[in-house]
mmCIF file of C-alpha atoms in Angstrom:
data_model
loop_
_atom_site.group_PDB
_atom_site.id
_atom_site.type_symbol
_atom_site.label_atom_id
_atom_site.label_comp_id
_atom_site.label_asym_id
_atom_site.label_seq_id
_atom_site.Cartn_x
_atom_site.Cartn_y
_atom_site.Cartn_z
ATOM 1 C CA UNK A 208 -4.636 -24.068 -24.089
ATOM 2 C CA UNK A 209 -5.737 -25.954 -21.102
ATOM 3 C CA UNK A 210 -5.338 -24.576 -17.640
ATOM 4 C CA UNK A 211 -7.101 -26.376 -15.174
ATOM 5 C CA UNK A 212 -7.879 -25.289 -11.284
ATOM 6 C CA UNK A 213 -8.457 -28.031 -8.424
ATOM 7 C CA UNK A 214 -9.623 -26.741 -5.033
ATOM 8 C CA UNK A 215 -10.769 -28.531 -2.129
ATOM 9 C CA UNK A 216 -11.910 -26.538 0.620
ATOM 10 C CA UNK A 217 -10.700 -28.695 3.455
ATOM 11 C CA UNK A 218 -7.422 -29.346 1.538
ATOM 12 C CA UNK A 219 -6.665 -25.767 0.636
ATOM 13 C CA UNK A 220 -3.374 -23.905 2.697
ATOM 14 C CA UNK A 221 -1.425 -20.721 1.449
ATOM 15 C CA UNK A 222 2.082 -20.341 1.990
ATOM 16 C CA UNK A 223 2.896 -19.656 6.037
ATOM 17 C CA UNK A 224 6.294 -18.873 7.733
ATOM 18 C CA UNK A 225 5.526 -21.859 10.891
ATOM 19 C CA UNK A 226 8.067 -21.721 13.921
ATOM 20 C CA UNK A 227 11.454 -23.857 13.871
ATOM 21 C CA UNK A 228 10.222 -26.132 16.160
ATOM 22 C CA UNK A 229 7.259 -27.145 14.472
ATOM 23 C CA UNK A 230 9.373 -27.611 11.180
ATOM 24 C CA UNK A 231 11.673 -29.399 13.536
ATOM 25 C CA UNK A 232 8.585 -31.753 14.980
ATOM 26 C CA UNK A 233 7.188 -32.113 11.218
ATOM 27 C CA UNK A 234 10.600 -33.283 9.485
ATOM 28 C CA UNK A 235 10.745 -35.599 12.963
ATOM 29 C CA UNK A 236 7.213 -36.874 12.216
ATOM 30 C CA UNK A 237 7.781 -37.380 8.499
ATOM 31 C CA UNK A 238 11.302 -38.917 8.810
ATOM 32 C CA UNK A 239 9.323 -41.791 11.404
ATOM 33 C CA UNK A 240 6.907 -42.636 9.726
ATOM 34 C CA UNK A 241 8.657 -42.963 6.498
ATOM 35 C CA UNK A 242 11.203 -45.319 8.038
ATOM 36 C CA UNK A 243 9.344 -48.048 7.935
ATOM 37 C CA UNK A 244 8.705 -48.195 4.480
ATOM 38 C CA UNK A 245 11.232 -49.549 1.656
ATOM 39 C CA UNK A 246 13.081 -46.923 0.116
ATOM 40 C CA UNK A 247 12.849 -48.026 -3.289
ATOM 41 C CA UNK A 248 9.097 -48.684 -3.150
ATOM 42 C CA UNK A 249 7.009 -47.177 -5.689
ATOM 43 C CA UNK A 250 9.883 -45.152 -6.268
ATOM 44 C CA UNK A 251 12.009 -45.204 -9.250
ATOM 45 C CA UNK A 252 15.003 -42.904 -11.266
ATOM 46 C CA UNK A 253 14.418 -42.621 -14.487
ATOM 47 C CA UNK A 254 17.453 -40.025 -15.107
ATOM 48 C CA UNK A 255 20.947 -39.013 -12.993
ATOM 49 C CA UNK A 256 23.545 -37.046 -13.022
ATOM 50 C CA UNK A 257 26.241 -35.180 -10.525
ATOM 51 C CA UNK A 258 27.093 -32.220 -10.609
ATOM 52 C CA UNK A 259 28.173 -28.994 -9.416
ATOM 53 C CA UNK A 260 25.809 -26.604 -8.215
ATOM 54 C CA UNK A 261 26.432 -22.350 -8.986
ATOM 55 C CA UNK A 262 28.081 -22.439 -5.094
ATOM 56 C CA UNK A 263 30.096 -25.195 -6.609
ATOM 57 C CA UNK A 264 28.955 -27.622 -4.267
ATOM 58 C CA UNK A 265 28.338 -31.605 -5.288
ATOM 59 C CA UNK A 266 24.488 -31.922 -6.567
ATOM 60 C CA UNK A 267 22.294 -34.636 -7.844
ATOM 61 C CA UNK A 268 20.455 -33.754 -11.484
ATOM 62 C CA UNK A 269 17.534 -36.362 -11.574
ATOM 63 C CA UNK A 270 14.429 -36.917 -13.062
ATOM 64 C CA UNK A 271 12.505 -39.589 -10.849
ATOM 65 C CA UNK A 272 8.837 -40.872 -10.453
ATOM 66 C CA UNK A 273 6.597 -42.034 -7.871
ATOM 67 C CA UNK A 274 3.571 -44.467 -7.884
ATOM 68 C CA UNK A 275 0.945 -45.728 -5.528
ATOM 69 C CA UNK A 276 -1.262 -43.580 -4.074
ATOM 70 C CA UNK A 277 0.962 -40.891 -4.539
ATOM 71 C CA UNK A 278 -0.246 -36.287 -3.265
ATOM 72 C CA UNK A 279 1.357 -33.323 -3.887
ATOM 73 C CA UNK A 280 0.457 -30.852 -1.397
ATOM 74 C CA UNK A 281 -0.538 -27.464 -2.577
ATOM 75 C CA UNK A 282 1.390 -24.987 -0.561
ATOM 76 C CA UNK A 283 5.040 -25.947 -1.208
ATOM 77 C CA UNK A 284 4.338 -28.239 -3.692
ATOM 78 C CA UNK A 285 6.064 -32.013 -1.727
ATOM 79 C CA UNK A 286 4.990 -34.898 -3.373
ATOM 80 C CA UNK A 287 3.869 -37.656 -0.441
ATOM 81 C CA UNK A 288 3.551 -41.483 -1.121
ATOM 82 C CA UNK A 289 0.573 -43.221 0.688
ATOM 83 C CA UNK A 290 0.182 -40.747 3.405
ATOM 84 C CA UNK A 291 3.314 -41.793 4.870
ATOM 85 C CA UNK A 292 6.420 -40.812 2.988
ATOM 86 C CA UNK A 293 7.295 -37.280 1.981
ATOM 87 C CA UNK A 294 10.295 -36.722 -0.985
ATOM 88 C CA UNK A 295 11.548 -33.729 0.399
ATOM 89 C CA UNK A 296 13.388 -33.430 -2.667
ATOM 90 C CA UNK A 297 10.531 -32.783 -4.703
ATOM 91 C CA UNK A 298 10.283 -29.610 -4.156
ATOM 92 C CA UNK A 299 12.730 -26.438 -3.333
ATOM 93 C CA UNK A 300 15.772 -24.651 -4.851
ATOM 94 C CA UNK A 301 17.272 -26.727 -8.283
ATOM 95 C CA UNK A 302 20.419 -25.961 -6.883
ATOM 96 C CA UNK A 303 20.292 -27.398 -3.090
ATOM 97 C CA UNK A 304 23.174 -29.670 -2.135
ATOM 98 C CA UNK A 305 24.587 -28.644 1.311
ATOM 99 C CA UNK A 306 22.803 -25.510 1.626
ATOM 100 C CA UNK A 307 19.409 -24.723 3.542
ATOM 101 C CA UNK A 308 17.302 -27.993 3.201
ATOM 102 C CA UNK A 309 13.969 -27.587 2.254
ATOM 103 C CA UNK A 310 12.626 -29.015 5.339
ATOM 104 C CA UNK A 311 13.867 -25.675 7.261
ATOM 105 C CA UNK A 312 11.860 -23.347 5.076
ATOM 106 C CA UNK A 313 8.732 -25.042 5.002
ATOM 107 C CA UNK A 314 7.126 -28.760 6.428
ATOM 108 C CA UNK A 315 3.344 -30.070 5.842
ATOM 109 C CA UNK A 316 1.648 -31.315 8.688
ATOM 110 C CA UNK A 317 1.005 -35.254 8.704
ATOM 111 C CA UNK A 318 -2.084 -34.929 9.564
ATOM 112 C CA UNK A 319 -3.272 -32.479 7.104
ATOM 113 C CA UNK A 320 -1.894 -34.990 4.360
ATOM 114 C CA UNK A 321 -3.885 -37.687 5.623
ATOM 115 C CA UNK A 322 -7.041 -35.515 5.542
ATOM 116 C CA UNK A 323 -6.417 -34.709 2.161
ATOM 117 C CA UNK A 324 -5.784 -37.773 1.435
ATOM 118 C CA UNK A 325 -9.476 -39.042 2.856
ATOM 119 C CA UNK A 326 -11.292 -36.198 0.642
ATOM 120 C CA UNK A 327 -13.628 -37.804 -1.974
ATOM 121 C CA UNK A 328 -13.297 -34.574 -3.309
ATOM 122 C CA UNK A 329 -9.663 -34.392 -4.731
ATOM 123 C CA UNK A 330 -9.131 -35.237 -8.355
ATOM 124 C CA UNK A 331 -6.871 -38.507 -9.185
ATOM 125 C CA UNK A 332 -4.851 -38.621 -12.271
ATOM 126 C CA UNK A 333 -3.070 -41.615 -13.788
ATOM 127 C CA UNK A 334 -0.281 -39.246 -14.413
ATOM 128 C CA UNK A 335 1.416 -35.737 -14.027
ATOM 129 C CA UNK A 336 4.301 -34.073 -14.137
ATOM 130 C CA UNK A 337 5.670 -31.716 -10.668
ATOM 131 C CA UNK A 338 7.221 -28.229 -12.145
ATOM 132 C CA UNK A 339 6.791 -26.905 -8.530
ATOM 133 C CA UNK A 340 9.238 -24.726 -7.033
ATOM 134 C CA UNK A 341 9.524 -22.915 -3.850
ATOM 135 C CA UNK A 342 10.035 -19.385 -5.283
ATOM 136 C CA UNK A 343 7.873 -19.774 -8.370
ATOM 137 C CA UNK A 344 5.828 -17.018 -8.330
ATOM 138 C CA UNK A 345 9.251 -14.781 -9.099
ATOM 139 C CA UNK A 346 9.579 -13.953 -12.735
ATOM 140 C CA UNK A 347 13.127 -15.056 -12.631
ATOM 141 C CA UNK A 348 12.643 -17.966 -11.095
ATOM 142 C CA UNK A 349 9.357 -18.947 -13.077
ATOM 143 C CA UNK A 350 11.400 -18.708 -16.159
ATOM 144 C CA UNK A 351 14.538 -20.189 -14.891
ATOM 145 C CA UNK A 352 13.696 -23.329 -12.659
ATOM 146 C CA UNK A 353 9.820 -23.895 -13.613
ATOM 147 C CA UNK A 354 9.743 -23.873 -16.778
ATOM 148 C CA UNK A 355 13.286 -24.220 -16.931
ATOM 149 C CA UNK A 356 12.660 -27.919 -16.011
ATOM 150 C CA UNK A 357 11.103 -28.647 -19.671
ATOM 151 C CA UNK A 358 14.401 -28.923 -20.970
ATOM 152 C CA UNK A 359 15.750 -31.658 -18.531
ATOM 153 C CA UNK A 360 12.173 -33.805 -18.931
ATOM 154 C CA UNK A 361 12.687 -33.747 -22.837
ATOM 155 C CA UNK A 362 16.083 -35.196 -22.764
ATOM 156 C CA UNK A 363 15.399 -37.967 -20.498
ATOM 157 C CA UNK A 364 12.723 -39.277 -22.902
ATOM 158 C CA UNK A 365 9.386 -37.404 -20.865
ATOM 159 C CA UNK A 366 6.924 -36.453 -23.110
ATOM 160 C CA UNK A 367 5.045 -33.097 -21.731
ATOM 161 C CA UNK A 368 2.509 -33.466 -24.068
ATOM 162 C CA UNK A 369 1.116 -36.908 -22.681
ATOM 163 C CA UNK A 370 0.251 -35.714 -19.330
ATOM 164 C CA UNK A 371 -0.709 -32.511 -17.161
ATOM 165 C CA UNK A 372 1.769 -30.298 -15.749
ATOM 166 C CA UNK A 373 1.336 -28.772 -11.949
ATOM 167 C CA UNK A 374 2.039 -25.335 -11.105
ATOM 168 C CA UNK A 375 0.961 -23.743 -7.816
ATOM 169 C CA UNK A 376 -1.751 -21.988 -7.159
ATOM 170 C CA UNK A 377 0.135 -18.311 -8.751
ATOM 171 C CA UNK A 378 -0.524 -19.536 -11.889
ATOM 172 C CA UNK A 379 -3.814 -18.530 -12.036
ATOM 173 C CA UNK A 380 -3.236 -15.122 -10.348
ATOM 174 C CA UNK A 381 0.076 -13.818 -12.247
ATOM 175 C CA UNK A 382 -0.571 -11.869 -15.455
ATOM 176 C CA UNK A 383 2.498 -13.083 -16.842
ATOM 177 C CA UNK A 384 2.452 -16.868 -16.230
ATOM 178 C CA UNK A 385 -0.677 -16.955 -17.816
ATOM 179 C CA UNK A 386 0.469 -15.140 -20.966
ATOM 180 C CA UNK A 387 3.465 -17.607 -21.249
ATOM 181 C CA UNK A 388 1.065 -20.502 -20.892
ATOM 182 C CA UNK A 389 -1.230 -19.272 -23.770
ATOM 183 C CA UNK A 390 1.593 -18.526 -25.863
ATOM 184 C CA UNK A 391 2.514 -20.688 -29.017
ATOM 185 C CA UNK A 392 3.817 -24.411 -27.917
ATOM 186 C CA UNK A 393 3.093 -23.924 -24.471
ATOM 187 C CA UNK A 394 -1.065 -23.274 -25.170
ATOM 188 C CA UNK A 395 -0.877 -26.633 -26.254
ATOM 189 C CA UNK A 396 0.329 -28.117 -22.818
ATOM 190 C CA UNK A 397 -2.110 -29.491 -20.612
ATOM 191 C CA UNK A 398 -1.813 -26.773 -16.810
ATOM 192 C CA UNK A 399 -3.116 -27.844 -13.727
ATOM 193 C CA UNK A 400 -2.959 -25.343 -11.167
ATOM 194 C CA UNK A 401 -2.828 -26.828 -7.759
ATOM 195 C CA UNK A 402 -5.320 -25.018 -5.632
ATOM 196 C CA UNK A 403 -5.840 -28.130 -3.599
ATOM 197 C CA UNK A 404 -4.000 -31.342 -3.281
ATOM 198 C CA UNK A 405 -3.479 -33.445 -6.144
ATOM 199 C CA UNK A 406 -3.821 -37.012 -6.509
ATOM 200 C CA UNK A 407 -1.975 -39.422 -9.009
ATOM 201 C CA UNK A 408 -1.235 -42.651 -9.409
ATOM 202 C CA UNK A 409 1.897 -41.397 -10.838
ATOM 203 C CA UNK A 410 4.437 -38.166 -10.135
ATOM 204 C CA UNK A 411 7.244 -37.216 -12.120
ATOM 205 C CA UNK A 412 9.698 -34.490 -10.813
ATOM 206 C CA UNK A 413 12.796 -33.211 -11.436
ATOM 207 C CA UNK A 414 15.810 -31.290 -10.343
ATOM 208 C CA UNK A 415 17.749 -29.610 -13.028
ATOM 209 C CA UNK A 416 21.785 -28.008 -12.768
ATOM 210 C CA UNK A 417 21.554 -27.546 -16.922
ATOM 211 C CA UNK A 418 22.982 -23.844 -18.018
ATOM 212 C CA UNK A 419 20.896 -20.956 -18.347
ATOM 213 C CA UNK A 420 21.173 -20.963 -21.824
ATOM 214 C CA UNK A 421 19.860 -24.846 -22.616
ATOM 215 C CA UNK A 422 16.865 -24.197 -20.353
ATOM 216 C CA UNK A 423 15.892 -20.451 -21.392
ATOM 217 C CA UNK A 424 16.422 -21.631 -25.351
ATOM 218 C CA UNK A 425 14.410 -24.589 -24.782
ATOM 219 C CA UNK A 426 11.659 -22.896 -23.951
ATOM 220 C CA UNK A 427 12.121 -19.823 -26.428
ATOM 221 C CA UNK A 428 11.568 -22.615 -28.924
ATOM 222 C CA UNK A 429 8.608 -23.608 -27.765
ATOM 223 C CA UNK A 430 7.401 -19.957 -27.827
ATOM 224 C CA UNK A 431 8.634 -19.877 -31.274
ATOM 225 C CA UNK A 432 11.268 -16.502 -30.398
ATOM 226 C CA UNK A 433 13.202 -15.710 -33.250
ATOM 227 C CA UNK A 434 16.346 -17.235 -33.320
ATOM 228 C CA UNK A 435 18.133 -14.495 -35.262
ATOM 229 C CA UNK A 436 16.476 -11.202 -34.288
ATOM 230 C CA UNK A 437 17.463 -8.334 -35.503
ATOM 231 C CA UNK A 438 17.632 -4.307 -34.267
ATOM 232 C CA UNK A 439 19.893 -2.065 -32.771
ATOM 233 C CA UNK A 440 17.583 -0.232 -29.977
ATOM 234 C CA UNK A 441 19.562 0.668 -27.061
ATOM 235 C CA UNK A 442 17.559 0.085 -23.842
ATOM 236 C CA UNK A 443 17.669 1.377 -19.748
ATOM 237 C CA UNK A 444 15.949 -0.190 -17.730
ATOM 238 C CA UNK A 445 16.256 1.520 -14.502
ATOM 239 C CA UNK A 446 13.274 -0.042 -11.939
ATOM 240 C CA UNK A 447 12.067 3.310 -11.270
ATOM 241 C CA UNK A 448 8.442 2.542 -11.056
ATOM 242 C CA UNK A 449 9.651 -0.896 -8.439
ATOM 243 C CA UNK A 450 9.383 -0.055 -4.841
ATOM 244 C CA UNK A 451 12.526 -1.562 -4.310
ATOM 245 C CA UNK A 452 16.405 -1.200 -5.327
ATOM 246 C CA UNK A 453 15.979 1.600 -7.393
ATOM 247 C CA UNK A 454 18.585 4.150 -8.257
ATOM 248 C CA UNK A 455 18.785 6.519 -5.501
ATOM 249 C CA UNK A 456 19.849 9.330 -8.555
ATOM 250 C CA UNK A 457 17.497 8.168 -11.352
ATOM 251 C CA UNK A 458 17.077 11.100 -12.986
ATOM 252 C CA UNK A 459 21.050 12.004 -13.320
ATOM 253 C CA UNK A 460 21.485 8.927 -14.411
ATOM 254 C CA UNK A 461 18.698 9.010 -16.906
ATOM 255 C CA UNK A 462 20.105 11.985 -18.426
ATOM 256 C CA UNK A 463 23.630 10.640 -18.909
ATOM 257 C CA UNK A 464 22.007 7.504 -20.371
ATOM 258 C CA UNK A 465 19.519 9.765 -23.167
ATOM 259 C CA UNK A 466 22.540 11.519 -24.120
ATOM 260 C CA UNK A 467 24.155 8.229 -25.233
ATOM 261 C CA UNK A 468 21.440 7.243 -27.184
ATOM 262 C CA UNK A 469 19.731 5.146 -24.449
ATOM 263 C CA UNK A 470 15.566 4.923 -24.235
ATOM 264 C CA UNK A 471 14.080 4.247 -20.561
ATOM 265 C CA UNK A 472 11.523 0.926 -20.324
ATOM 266 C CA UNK A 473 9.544 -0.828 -18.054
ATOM 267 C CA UNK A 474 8.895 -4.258 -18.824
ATOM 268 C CA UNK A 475 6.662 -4.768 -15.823
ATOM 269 C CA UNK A 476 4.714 -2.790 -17.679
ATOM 270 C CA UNK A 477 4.734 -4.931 -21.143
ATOM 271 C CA UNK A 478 2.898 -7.966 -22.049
ATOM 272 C CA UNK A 479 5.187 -10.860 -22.944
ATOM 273 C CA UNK A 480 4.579 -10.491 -26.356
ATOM 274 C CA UNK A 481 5.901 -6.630 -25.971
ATOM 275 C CA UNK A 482 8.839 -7.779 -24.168
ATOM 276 C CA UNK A 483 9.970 -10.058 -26.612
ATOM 277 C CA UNK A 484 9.403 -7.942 -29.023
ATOM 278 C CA UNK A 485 11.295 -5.073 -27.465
ATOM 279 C CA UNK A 486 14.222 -7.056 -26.203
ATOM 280 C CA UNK A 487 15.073 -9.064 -29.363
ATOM 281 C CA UNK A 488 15.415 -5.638 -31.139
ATOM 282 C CA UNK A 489 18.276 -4.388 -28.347
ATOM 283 C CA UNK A 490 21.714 -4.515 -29.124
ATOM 284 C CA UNK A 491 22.696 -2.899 -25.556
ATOM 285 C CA UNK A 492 21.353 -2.606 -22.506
ATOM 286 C CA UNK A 493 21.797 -0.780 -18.942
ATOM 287 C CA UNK A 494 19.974 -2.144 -16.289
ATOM 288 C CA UNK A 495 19.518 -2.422 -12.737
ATOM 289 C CA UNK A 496 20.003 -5.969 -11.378
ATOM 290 C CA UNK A 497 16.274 -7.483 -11.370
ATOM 291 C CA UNK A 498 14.086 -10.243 -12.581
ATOM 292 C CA UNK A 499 13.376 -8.547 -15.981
ATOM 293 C CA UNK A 500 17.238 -9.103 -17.115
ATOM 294 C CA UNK A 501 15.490 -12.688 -18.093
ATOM 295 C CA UNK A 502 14.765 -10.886 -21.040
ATOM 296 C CA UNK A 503 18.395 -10.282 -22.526
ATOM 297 C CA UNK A 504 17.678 -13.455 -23.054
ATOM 298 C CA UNK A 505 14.672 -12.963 -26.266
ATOM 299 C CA UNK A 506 18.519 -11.410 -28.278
ATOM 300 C CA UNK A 507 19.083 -15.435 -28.348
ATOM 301 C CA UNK A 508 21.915 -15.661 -30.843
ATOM 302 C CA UNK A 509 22.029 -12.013 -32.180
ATOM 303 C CA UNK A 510 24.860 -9.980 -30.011
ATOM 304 C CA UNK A 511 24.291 -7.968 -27.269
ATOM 305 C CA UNK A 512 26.594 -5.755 -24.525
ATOM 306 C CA UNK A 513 24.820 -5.390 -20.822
ATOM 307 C CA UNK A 514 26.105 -3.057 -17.898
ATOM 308 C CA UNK A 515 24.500 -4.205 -15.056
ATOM 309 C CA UNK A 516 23.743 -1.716 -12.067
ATOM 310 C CA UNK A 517 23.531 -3.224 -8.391
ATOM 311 C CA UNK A 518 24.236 -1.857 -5.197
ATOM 312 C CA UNK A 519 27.349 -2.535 -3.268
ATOM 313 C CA UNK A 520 25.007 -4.481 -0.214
ATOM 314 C CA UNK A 521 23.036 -6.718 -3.085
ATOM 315 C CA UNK A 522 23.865 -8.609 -6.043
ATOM 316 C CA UNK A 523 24.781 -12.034 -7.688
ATOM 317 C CA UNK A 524 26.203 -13.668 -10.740
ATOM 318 C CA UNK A 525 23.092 -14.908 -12.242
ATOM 319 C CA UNK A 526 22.518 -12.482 -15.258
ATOM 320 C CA UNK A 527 26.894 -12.496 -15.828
ATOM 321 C CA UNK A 528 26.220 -16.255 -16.307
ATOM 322 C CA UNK A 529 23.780 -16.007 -18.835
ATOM 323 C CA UNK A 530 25.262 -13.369 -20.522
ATOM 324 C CA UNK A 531 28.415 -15.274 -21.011
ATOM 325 C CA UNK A 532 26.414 -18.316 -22.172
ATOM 326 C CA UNK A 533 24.450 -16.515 -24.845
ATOM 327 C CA UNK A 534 28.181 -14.442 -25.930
ATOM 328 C CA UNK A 535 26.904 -11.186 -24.945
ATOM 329 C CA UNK A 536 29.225 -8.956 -23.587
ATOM 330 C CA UNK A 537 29.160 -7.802 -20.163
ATOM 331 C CA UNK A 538 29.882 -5.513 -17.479
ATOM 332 C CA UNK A 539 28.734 -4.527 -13.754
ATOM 333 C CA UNK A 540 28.744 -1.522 -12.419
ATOM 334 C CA UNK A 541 28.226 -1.213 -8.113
ATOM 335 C CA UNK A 542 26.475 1.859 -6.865
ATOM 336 C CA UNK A 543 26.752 3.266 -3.042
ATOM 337 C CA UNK A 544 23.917 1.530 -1.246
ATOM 338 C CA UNK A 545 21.534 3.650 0.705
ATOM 339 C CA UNK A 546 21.151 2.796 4.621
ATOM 340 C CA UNK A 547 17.556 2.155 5.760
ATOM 341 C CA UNK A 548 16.437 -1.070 3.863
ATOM 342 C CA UNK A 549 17.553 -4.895 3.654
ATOM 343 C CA UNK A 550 20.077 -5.462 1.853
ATOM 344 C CA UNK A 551 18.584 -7.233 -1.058
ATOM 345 C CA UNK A 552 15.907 -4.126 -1.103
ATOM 346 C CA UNK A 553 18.125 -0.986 -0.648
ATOM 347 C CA UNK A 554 18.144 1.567 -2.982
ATOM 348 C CA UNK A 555 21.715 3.171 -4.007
ATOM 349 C CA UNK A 556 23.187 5.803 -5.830
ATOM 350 C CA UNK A 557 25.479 5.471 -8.959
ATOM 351 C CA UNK A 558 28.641 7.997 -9.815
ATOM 352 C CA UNK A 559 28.306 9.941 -12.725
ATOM 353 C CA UNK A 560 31.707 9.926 -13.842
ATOM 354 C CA UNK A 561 32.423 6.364 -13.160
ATOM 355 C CA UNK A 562 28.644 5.640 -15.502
ATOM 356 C CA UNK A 563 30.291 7.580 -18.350
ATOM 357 C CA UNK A 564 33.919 5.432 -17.961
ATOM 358 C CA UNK A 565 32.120 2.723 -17.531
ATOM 359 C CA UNK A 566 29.841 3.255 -20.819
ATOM 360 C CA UNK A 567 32.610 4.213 -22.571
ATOM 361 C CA UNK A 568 34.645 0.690 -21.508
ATOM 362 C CA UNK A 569 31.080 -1.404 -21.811
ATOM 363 C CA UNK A 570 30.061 0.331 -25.259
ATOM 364 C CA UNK A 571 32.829 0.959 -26.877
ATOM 365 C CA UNK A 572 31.301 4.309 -26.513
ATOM 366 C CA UNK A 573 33.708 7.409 -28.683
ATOM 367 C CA UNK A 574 32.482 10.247 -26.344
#
């Protein structure tokens, strides 16, 4: 496995929240300057598609490349062309089309990029390959639209094995990204974790709207996951150890889940080896809408039946989607959210008696 780090002091930033109107004045700045220069400059497609994104809103798939004398800046990860023109595509959500642009979250400063741009310091390659995101750091989102992206670059003809792939600079802090990355086909990757700005002479990004499924199995592959596992442990997995959205009434709900046969575990707690390991061998699972529901996805073609616990002020369709594209079986279950907390943080409370219907209905449960 290679990971490598590049730092420059001068070119270093971490992620900041900056005011609307400096976003406002940056995308104003960047827009300017890039006027002048051709659009299709040093710019090129190599793959597109349309489609619909999970709002069901019209959205570009793509695969494109830049050349010249071509940064991506470390923070949000935007690739910029000569110093002048910024992709603002490059970066942010797979699925924007209508929604928040990326500009409004975050915007380099021009004059930062031209700095970096100056260092002797910063490291040029002839090649690499963008797999920056702006929330990669999540586990869900790590799995699902970083290296998620793998699948897209291999079917429009990119070979990952030819040149380095950037991640941000949580790749070298996160436990479980580097686990992945020494892990089976993925060791043998070439990692550069951006630090500090990167130079190239060449950038390749990508947005990708390809199911769940295609990008999770993709990669499972590559990890060489069992494509047939087999076991018939039945799992909870019930965030009580997260300091968010936990079940207000663990315990009770614990208790009902132990008498059905149900063992409480904490992935956060499991190396990714353990986690494959421990979800490949479960033919049901209850758990509380979170990032570690990724894992259902380790059953790969072996069948499964999920009941999913949110609150009533929280929740989306993500793990119902990939559920229904592996065949699992599936079913939700919404709890009474506690007051006192955001809405995507608030704890809530389940009811017994509609747990035990619901097991019953979800399980095919005979008690």
């Amino acid at each position: 496995m290679t990971i490598r780090s590049v730092a420059s002091a001068r070119g270093r930033t971490a992620w900041r929240d900056d005011g609307r109107l400096t976003k406002v004045a940056r995308k104003g700045a960047w827009t300017v300057l890039g006027a002048a220069r051709h659009k299709d400059a040093g710019a090129r497609t190599i793959y597109s598609r349309f489609g619909k994104t999970r709002s069901g809103l019209r959205a570009e798939e793509m695969v494109r490349a830049v050349t010249g004398s071509v940064l991506i800046e470390p923070s949000w990860g935007y690739v910029i062309q000569s110093g002048v023109r910024l992709f603002e595509e490059s970066t942010g959500p797979n699925w924007t089309a209508g929604e928040k642009a990326p500009w409004r979250l975050a915007m380099p400063s021009i004059r930062d990029a031209r700095a970096a741009a100056q260092l002797k310091g910063v490291r040029r390659y002839p090649m690499v390959i963008s797999l920056r995101h702006w929330w990669e750091w999540n586990y869900f989102h790590f799995w699902i639209d970083v290296l998620g992206k793998l699948s897209l670059l291999a079917s429009a003809g990119i070979d990952v094995a030819r040149s380095p792939l950037v991640l941000g600079s949580y790749a070298s802090e996160l436990p479980f990204v580097r686990q992945l990355l020494g892990r089976a086909g993925l060791a043998e990757l070439d990692w550069v974790v951006a630090d500090g700005y990167i130079a190239a002479d060449e950038v390749v990004y990508c947005k990708t709207l390809r199911p769940y499924r295609e990008r999770l199995d993709h990669v499972m592959d590559l990890l060489r996951v069992p494509k047939q596992p087999r076991g018939e442990r039945s799992l909870f997995i019930g965030r009580g150890r997260a300091a968010t959205r936990r079940i207000a009434n663990h315990a009770e709900v614990a208790r009902v889940l132990v008498e059905r046969g149900f063992e409480e575990v904490h992935p956060e707690q499991m190396s990714i080896d353990e986690q494959i390991a421990t979800f490949s061998q479960a033919s049901r699972v209850v758990a509380v809408h979170g990032a570690a529901l990724v894992g259902l996805a380790f059953r790969r073609s072996s069948g499964m039946a999920v009941l999913e616990l949110s609150g009533s002020s929280y929740g989306n369709d993500d793990y119902a989607t990939l559920c229904s594209e592996y065949g699992y079986q599936w079913q939700g279950l919404v709890g009474n959210t506690i007051p006192g907390r955001a809405p995507q943080h608030a704890d809530f409370a389940v009811d017994l008696e509609q747990l035990r219907h619901t097991l019953d209905v979800a399980f095919d449960d005979p008690h």
